[in-house]
PDB file of C-alpha atoms in Angstrom:
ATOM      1  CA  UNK A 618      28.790  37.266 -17.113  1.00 63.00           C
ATOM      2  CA  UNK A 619      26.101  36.562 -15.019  1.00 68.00           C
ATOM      3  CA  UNK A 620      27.224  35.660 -11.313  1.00 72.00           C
ATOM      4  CA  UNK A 621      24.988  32.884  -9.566  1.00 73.00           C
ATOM      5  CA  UNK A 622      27.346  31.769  -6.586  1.00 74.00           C
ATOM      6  CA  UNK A 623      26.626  33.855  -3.921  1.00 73.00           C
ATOM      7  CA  UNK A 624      24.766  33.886  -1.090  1.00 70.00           C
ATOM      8  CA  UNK A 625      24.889  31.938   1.756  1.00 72.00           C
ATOM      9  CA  UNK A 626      20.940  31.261   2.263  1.00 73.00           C
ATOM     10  CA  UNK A 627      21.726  27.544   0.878  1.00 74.00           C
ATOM     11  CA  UNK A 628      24.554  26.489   3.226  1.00 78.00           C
ATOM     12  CA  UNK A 629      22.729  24.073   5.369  1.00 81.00           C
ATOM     13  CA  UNK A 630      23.600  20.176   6.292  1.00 85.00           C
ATOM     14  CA  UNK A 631      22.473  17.683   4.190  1.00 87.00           C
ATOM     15  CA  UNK A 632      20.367  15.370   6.470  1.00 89.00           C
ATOM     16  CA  UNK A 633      20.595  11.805   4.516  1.00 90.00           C
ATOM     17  CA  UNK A 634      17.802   9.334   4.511  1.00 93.00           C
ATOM     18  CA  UNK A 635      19.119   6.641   1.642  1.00 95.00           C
ATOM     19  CA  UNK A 636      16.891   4.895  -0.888  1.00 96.00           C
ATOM     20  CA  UNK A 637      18.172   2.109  -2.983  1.00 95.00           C
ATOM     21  CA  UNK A 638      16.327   0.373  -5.621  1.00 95.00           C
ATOM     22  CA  UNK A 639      18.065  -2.108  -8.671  1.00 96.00           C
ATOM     23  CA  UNK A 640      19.037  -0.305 -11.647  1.00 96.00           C
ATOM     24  CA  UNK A 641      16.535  -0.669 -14.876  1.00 94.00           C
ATOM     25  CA  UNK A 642      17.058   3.047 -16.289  1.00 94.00           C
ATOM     26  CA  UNK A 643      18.207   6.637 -15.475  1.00 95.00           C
ATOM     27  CA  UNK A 644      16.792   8.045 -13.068  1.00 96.00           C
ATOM     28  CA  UNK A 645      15.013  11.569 -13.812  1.00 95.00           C
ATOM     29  CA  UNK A 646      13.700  14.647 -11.961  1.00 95.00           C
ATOM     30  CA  UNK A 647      10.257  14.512 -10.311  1.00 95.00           C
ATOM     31  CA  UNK A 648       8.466  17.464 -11.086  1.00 94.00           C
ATOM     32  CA  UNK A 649       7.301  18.858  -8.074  1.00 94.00           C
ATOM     33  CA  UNK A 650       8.404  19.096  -4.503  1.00 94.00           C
ATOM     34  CA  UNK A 651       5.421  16.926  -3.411  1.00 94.00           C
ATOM     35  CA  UNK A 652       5.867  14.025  -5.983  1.00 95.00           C
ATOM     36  CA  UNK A 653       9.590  14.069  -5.397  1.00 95.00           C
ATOM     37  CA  UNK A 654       8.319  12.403  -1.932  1.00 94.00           C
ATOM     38  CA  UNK A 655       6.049  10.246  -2.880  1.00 94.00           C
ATOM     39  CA  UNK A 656       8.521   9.196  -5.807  1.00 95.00           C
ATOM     40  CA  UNK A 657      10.628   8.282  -3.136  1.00 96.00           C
ATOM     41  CA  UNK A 658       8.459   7.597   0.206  1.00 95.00           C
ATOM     42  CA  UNK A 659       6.024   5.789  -2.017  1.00 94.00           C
ATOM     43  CA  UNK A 660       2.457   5.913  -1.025  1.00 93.00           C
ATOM     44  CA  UNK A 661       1.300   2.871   1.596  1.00 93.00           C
ATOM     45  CA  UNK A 662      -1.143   0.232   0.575  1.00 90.00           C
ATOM     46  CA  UNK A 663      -4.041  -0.421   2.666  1.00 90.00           C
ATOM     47  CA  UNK A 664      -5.587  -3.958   2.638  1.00 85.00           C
ATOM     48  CA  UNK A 665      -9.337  -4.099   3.662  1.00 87.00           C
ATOM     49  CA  UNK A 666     -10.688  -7.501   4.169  1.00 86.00           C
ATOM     50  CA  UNK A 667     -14.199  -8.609   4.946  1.00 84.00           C
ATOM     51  CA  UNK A 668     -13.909 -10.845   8.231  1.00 82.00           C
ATOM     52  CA  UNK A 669     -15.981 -14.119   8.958  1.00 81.00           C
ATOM     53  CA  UNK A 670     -16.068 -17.645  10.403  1.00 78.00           C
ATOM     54  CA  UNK A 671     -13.179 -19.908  10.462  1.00 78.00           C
ATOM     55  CA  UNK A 672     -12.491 -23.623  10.647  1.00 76.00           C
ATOM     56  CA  UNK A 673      -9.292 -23.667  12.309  1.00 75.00           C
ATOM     57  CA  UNK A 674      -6.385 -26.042  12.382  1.00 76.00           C
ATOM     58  CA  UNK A 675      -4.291 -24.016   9.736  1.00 78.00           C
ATOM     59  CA  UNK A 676      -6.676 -21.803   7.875  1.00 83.00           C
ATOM     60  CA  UNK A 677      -4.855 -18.436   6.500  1.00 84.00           C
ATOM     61  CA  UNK A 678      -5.227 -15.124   5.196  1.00 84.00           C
ATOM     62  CA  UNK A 679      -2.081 -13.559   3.613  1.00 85.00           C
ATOM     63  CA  UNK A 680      -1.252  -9.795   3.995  1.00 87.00           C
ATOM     64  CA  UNK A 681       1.677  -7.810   2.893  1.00 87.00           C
ATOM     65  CA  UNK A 682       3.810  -5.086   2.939  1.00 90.00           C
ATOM     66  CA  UNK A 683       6.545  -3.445   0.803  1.00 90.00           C
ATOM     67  CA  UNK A 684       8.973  -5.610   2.826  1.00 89.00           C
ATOM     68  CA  UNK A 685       7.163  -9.241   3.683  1.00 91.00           C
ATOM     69  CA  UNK A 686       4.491 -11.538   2.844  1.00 89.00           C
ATOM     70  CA  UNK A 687       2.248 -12.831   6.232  1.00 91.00           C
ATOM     71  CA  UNK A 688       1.027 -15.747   5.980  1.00 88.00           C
ATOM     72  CA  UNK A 689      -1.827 -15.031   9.209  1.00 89.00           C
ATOM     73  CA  UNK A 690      -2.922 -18.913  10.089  1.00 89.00           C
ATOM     74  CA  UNK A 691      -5.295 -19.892  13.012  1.00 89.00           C
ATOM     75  CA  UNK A 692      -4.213 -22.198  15.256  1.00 89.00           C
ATOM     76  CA  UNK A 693      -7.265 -23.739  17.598  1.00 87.00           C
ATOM     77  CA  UNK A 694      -6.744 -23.433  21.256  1.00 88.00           C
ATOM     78  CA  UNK A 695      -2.954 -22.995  19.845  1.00 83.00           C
ATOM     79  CA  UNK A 696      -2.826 -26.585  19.052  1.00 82.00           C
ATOM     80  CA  UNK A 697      -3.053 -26.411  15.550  1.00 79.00           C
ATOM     81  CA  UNK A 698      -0.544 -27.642  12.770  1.00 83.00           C
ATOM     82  CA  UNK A 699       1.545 -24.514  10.927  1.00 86.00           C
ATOM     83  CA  UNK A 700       0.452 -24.633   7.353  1.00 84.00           C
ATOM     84  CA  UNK A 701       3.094 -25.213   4.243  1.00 84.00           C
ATOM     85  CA  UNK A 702       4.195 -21.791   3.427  1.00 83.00           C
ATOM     86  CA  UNK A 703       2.623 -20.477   0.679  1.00 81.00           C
ATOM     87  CA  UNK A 704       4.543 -19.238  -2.629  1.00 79.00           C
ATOM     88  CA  UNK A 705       6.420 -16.158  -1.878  1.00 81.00           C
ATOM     89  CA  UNK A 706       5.497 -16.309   2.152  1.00 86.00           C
ATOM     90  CA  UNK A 707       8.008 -14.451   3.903  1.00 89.00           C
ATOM     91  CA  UNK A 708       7.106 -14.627   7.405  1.00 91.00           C
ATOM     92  CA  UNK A 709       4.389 -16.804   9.492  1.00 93.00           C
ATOM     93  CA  UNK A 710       1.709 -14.809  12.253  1.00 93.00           C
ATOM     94  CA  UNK A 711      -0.208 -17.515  14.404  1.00 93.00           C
ATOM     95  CA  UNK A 712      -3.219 -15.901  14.968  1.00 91.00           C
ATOM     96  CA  UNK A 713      -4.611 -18.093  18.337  1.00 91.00           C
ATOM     97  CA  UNK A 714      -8.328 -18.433  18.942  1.00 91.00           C
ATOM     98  CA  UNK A 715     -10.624 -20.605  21.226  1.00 92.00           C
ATOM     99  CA  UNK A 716     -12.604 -23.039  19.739  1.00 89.00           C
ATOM    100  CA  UNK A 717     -15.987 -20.884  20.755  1.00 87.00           C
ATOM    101  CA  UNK A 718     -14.557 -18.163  18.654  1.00 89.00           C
ATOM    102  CA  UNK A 719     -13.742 -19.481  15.331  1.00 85.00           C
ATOM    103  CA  UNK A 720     -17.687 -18.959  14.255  1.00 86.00           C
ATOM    104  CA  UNK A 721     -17.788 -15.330  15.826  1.00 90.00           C
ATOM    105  CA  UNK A 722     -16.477 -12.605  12.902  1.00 88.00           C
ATOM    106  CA  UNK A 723     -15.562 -10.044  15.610  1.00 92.00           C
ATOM    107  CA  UNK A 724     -13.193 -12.594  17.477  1.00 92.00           C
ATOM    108  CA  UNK A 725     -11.493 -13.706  13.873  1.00 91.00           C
ATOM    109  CA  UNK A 726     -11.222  -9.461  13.179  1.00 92.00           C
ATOM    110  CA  UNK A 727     -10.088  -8.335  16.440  1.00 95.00           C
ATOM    111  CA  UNK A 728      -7.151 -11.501  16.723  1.00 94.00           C
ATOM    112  CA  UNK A 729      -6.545 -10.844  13.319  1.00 93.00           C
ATOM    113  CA  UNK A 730      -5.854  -7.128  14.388  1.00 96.00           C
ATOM    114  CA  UNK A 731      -3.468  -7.683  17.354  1.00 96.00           C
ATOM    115  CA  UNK A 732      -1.189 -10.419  15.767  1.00 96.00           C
ATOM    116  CA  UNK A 733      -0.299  -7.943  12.775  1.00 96.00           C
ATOM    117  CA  UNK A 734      -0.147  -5.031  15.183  1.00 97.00           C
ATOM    118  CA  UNK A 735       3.110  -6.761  16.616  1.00 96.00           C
ATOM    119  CA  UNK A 736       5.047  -6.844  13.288  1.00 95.00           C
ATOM    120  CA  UNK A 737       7.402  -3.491  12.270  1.00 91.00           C
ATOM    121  CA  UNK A 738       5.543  -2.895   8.605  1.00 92.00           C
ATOM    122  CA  UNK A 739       2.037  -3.010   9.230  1.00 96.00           C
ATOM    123  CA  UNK A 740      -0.494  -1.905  11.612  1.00 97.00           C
ATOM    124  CA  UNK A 741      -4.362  -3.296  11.661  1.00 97.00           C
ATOM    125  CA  UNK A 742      -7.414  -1.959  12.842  1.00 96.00           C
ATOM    126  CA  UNK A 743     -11.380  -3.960  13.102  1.00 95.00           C
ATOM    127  CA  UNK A 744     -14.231  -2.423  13.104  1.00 95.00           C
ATOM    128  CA  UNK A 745     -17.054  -4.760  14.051  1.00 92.00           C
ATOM    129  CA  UNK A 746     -19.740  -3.068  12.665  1.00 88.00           C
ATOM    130  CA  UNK A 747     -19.198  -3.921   9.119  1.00 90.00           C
ATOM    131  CA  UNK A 748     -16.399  -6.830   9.922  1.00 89.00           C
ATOM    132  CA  UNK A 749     -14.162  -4.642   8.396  1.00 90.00           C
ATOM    133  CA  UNK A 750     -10.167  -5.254   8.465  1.00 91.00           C
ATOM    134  CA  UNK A 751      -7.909  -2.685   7.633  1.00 93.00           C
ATOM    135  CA  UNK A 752      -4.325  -3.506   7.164  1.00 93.00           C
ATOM    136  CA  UNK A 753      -1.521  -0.117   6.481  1.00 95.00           C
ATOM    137  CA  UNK A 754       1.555  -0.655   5.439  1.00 94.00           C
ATOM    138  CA  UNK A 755       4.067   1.233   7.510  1.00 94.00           C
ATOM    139  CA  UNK A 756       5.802   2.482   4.451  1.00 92.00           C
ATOM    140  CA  UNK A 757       5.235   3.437   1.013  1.00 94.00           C
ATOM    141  CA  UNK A 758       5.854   1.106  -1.559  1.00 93.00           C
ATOM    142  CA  UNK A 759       4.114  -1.713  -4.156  1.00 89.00           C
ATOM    143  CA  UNK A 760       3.657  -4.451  -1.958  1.00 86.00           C
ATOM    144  CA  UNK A 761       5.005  -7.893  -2.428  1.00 81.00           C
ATOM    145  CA  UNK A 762       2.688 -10.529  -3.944  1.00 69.00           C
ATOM    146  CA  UNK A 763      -0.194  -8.398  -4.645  1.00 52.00           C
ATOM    147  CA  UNK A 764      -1.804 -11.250  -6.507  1.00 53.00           C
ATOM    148  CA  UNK A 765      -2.018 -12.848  -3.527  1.00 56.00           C
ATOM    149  CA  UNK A 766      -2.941 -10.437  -1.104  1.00 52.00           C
ATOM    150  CA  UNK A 767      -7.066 -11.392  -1.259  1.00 49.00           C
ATOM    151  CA  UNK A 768      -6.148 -14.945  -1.784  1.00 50.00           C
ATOM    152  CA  UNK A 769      -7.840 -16.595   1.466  1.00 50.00           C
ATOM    153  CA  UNK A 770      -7.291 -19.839   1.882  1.00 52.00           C
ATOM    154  CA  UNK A 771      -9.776 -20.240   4.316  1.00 56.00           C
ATOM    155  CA  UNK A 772     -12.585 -23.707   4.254  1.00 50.00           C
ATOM    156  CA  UNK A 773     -15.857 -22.893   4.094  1.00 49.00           C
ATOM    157  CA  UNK A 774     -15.398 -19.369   4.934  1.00 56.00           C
ATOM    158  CA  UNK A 775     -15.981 -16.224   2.484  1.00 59.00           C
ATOM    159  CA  UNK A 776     -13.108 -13.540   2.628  1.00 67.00           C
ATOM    160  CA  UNK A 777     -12.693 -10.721   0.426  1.00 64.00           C
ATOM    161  CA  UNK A 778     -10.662  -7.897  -0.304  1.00 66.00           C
ATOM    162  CA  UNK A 779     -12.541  -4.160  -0.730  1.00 63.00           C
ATOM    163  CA  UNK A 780     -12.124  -2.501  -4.004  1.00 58.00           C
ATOM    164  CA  UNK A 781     -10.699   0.223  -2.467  1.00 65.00           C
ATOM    165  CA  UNK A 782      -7.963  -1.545  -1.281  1.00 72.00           C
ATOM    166  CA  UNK A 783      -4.868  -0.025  -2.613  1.00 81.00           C
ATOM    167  CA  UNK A 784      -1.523  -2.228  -3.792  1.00 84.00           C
ATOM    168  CA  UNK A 785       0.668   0.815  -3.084  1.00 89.00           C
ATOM    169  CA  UNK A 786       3.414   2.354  -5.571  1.00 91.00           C
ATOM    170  CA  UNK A 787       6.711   2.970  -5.552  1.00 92.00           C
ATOM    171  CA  UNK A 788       9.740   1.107  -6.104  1.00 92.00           C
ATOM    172  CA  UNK A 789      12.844   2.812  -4.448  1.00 95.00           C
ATOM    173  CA  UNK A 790      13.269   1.058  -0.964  1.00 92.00           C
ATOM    174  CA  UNK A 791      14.088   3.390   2.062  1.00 91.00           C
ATOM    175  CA  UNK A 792      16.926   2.111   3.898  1.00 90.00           C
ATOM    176  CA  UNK A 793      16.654   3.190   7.563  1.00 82.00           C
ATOM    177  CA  UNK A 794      18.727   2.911  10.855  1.00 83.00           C
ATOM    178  CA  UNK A 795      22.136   3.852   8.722  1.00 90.00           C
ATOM    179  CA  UNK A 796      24.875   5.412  11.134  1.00 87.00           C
ATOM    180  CA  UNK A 797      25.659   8.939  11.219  1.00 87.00           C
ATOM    181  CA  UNK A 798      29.692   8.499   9.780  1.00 87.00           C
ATOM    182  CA  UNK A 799      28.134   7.602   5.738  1.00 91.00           C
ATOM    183  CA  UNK A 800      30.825   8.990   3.637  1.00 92.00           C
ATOM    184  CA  UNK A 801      30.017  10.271  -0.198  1.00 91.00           C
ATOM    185  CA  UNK A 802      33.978  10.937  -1.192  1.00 91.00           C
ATOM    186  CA  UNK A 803      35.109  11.556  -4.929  1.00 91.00           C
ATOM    187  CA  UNK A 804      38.473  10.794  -5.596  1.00 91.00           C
ATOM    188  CA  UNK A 805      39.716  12.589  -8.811  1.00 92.00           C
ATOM    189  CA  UNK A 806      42.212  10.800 -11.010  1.00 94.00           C
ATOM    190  CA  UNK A 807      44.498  13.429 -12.015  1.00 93.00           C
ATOM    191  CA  UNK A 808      47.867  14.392 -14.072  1.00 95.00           C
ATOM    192  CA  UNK A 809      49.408  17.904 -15.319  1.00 95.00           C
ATOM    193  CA  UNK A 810      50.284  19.046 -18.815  1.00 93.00           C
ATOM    194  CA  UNK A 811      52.741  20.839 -20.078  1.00 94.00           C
ATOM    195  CA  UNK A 812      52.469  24.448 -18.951  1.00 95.00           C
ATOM    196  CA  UNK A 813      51.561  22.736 -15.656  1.00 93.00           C
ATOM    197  CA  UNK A 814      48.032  22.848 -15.413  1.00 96.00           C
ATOM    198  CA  UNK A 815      45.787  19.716 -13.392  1.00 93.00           C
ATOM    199  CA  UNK A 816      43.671  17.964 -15.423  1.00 93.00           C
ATOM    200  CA  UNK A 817      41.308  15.847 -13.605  1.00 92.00           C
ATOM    201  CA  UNK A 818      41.010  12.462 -16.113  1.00 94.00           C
ATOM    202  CA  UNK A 819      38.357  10.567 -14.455  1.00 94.00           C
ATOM    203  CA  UNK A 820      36.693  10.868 -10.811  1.00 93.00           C
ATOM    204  CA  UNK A 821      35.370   7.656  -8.809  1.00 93.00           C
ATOM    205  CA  UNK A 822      32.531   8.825  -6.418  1.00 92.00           C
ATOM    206  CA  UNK A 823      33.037   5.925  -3.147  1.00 94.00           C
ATOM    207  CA  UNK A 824      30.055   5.660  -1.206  1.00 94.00           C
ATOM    208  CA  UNK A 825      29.973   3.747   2.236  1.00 94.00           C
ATOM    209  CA  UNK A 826      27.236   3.601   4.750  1.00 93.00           C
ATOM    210  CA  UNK A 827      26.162   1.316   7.456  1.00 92.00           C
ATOM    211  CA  UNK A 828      22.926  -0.563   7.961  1.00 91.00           C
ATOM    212  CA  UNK A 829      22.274  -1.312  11.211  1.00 89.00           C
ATOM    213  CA  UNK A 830      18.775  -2.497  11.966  1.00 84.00           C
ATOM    214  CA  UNK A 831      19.824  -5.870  10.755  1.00 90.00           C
ATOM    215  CA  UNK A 832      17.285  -8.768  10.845  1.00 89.00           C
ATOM    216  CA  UNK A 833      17.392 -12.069   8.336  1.00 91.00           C
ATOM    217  CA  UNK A 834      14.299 -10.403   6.133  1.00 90.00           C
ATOM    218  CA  UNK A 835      16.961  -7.362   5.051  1.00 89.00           C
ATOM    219  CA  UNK A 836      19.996  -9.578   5.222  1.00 93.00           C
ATOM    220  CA  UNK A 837      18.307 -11.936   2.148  1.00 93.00           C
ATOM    221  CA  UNK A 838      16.592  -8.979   0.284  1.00 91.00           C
ATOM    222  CA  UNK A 839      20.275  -7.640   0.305  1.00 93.00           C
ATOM    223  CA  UNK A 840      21.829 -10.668  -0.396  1.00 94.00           C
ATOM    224  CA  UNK A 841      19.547 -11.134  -3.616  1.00 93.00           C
ATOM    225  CA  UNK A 842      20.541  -7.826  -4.344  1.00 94.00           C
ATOM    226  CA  UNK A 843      24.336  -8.218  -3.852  1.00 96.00           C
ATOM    227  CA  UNK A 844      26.946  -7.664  -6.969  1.00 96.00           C
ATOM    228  CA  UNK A 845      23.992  -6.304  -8.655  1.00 96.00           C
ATOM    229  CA  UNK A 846      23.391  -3.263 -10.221  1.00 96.00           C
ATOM    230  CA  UNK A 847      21.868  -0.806  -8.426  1.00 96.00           C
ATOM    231  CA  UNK A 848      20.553   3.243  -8.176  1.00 97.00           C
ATOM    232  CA  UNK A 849      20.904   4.736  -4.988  1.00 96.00           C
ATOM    233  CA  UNK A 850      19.183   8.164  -3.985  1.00 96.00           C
ATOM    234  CA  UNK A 851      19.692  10.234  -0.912  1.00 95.00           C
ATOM    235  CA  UNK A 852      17.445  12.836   0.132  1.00 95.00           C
ATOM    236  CA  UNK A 853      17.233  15.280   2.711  1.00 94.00           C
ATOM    237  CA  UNK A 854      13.751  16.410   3.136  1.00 92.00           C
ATOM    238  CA  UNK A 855      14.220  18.031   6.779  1.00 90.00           C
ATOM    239  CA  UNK A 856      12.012  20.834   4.810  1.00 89.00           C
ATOM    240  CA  UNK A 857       9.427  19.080   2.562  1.00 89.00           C
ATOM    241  CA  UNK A 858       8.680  22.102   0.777  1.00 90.00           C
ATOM    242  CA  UNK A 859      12.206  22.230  -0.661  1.00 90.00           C
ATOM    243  CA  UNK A 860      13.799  18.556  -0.167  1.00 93.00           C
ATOM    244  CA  UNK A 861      17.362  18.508  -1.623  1.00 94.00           C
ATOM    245  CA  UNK A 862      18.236  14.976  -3.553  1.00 96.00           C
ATOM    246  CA  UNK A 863      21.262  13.320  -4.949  1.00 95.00           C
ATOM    247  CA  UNK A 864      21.254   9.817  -7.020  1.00 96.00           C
ATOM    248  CA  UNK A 865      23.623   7.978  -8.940  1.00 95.00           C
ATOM    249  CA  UNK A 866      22.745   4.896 -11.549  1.00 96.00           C
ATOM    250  CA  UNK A 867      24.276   1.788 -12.434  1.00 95.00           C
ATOM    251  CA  UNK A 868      26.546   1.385  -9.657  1.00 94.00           C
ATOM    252  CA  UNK A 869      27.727  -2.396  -8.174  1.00 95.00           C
ATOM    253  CA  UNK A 870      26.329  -2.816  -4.690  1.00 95.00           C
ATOM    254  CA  UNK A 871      29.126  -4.533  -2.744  1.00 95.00           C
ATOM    255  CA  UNK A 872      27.581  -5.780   0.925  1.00 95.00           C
ATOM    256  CA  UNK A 873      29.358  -7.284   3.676  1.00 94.00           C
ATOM    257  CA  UNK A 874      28.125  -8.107   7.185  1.00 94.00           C
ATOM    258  CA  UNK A 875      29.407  -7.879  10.627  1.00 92.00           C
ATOM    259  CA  UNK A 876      27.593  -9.377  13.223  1.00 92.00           C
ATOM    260  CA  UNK A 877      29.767  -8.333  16.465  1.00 88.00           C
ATOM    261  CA  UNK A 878      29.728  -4.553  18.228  1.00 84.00           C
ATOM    262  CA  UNK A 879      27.061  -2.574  19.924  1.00 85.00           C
ATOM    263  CA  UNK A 880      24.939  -3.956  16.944  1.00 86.00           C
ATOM    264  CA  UNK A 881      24.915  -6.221  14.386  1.00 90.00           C
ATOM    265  CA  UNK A 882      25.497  -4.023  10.998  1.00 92.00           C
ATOM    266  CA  UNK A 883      25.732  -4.677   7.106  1.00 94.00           C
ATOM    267  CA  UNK A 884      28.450  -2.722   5.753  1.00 94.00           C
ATOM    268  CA  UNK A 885      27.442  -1.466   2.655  1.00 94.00           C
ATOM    269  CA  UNK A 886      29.981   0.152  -0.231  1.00 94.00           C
ATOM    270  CA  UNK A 887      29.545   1.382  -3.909  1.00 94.00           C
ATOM    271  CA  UNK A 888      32.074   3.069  -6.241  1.00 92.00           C
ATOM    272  CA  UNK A 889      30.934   4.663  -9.515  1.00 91.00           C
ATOM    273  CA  UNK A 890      33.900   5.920 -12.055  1.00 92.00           C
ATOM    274  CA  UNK A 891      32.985   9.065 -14.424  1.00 92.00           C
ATOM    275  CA  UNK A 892      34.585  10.843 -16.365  1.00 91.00           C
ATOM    276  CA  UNK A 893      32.916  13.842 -14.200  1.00 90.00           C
ATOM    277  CA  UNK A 894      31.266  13.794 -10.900  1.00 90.00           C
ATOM    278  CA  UNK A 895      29.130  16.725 -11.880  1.00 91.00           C
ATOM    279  CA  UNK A 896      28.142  15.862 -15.232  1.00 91.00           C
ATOM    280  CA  UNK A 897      27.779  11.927 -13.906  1.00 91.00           C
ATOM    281  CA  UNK A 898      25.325  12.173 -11.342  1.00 94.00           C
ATOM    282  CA  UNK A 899      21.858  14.042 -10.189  1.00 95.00           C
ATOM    283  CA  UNK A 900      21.432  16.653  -7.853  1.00 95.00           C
ATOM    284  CA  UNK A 901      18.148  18.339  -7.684  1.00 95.00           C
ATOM    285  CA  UNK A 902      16.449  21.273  -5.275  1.00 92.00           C
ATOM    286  CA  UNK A 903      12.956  22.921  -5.236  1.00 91.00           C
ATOM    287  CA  UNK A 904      14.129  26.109  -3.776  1.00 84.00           C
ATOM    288  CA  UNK A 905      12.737  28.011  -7.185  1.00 81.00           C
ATOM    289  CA  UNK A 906      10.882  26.174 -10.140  1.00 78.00           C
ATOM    290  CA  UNK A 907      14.258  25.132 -12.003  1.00 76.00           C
ATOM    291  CA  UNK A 908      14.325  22.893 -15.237  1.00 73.00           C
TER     292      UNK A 908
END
């Protein structure tokens, strides 16, 4: 018989980063090292709009990210009325010019710039030559309304997005700012025969974890998740030549939230019964080219 289990060269802590995403089918291998990343990670979308004149008092431009929708409206002097929030809007940016601005491209482009420079999942950058504005999402994923994203709702002014612009891809969300004591514990169901040997009937895999950069955009996308059905992925890609990834399908999310302690934190808990752990869930490595 051959003899695989020995060694010691792959005895090294797993170092967690979670990914969640709702359940639609199993989840299978990715191929390579490299796409098992960007499987994950996603790849960012970059928005590149064409800048020019504005007429103020509640004009917009919507940009977005994996994780919100800007609506970016101009506000005169900062005395203009906020605009209705457009369909699927998840979040408002007051962009504030002077009235001697709002016909200058390079003062639309570089305010433009700054406001989105100040939110978490995107960062901006003008260049005035060709009133260029590039918007990069923080983090990988399909943004949300990507219909919308060269809608400009702007009077009298002529936006566009660049063809190159990319939407992004990917659909597993990367939870961050979880705290260190996650716990993956199976808990074997088990009973003896005759002759006294353990059989192990079923085993339910209990997963609990912590979120604790808690704002209201990732309390609602978790509350429209909650009681759901979910797959949930963890991955330790300390070495991104060989990352290291668990995942487990069709499980019930079960949230819960506490806003008291050093932070306010979302609890988060799953439980998945099978009739084996080993046989019931994914484990993959790129150590050697296994299939």
């Amino acid at each position: 018989m051959t003899s695989p289990l020995y060694g010691n060269q792959y005895s090294k802590k797993f170092n967690a980063t979670f990914y969640m995403k709702p359940y639609t089918a199993a989840t299978t291998k990715p191929a390579t090292a490299a796409l098992a990343l960007s499987t994950f990670d996603g790849v960012k979308s970059i928005d590149v709009f064409t800048t020019d004149a504005v007429k103020g008092d509640g004009d917009y431009i919507i940009v977005s990210s994996p994780t919100n929708a800007y609506c970016c409206w101009f506000s005169e002097n900062g005395s203009a009325t906020k605009p209705a929030a457009p369909t699927g809007c998840t979040a408002f940016l007051e962009i504030e010019v002077a009235t001697a601005g709002l016909t200058d491209a390079d003062v639309i482009g570089a305010a433009l710039a700054t406001a989105i420079n100040t939110t978490d999942d995107l960062t901006a950058s003008y260049a005035s030559g060709t009133n260029a504005l590039t918007v990069t999402a923080v983090q990988g994923g399909t943004r949300i309304l990507a219909a919308s994203v060269g809608t400009a709702v702007v009077t009298g002014a002529s936006w566009a997005v660049a063809p190159t612009a990319s939407t992004g891809t990917g659909d597993w969300m990367k939870i961050g700012g979880v705290a260190e004591d996650f716990s993956f514990e199976p808990a074997p169901n088990e009973i003896r025969d005759s002759v006294g040997n353990k059989i192990t009937t079923y085993e339910d895999m209990d997963i609990s974890y912590e979120l604790m950069n808690v704002n209201q955009r990732n309390f609602d996308i978790l509350k429209a998740l909650n009681k759901t059905q979910v797959s949930i992925a963890v991955m330790d890609k300390s070495s991104t030549s060989y990352p290291k990834i668990f995942c487990l399908d069709d499980l019930t999310l079960n949230v819960s939230f506490t806003p008291s302690g050093d932070t306010a934190r979302i609890p988060i808990m799953l439980s998945k019964r099978t009739e084996d752990i080993i046989s019931g869930s994914y484990f993959w490595t790129y150590d050697t080219d296994l299939v």
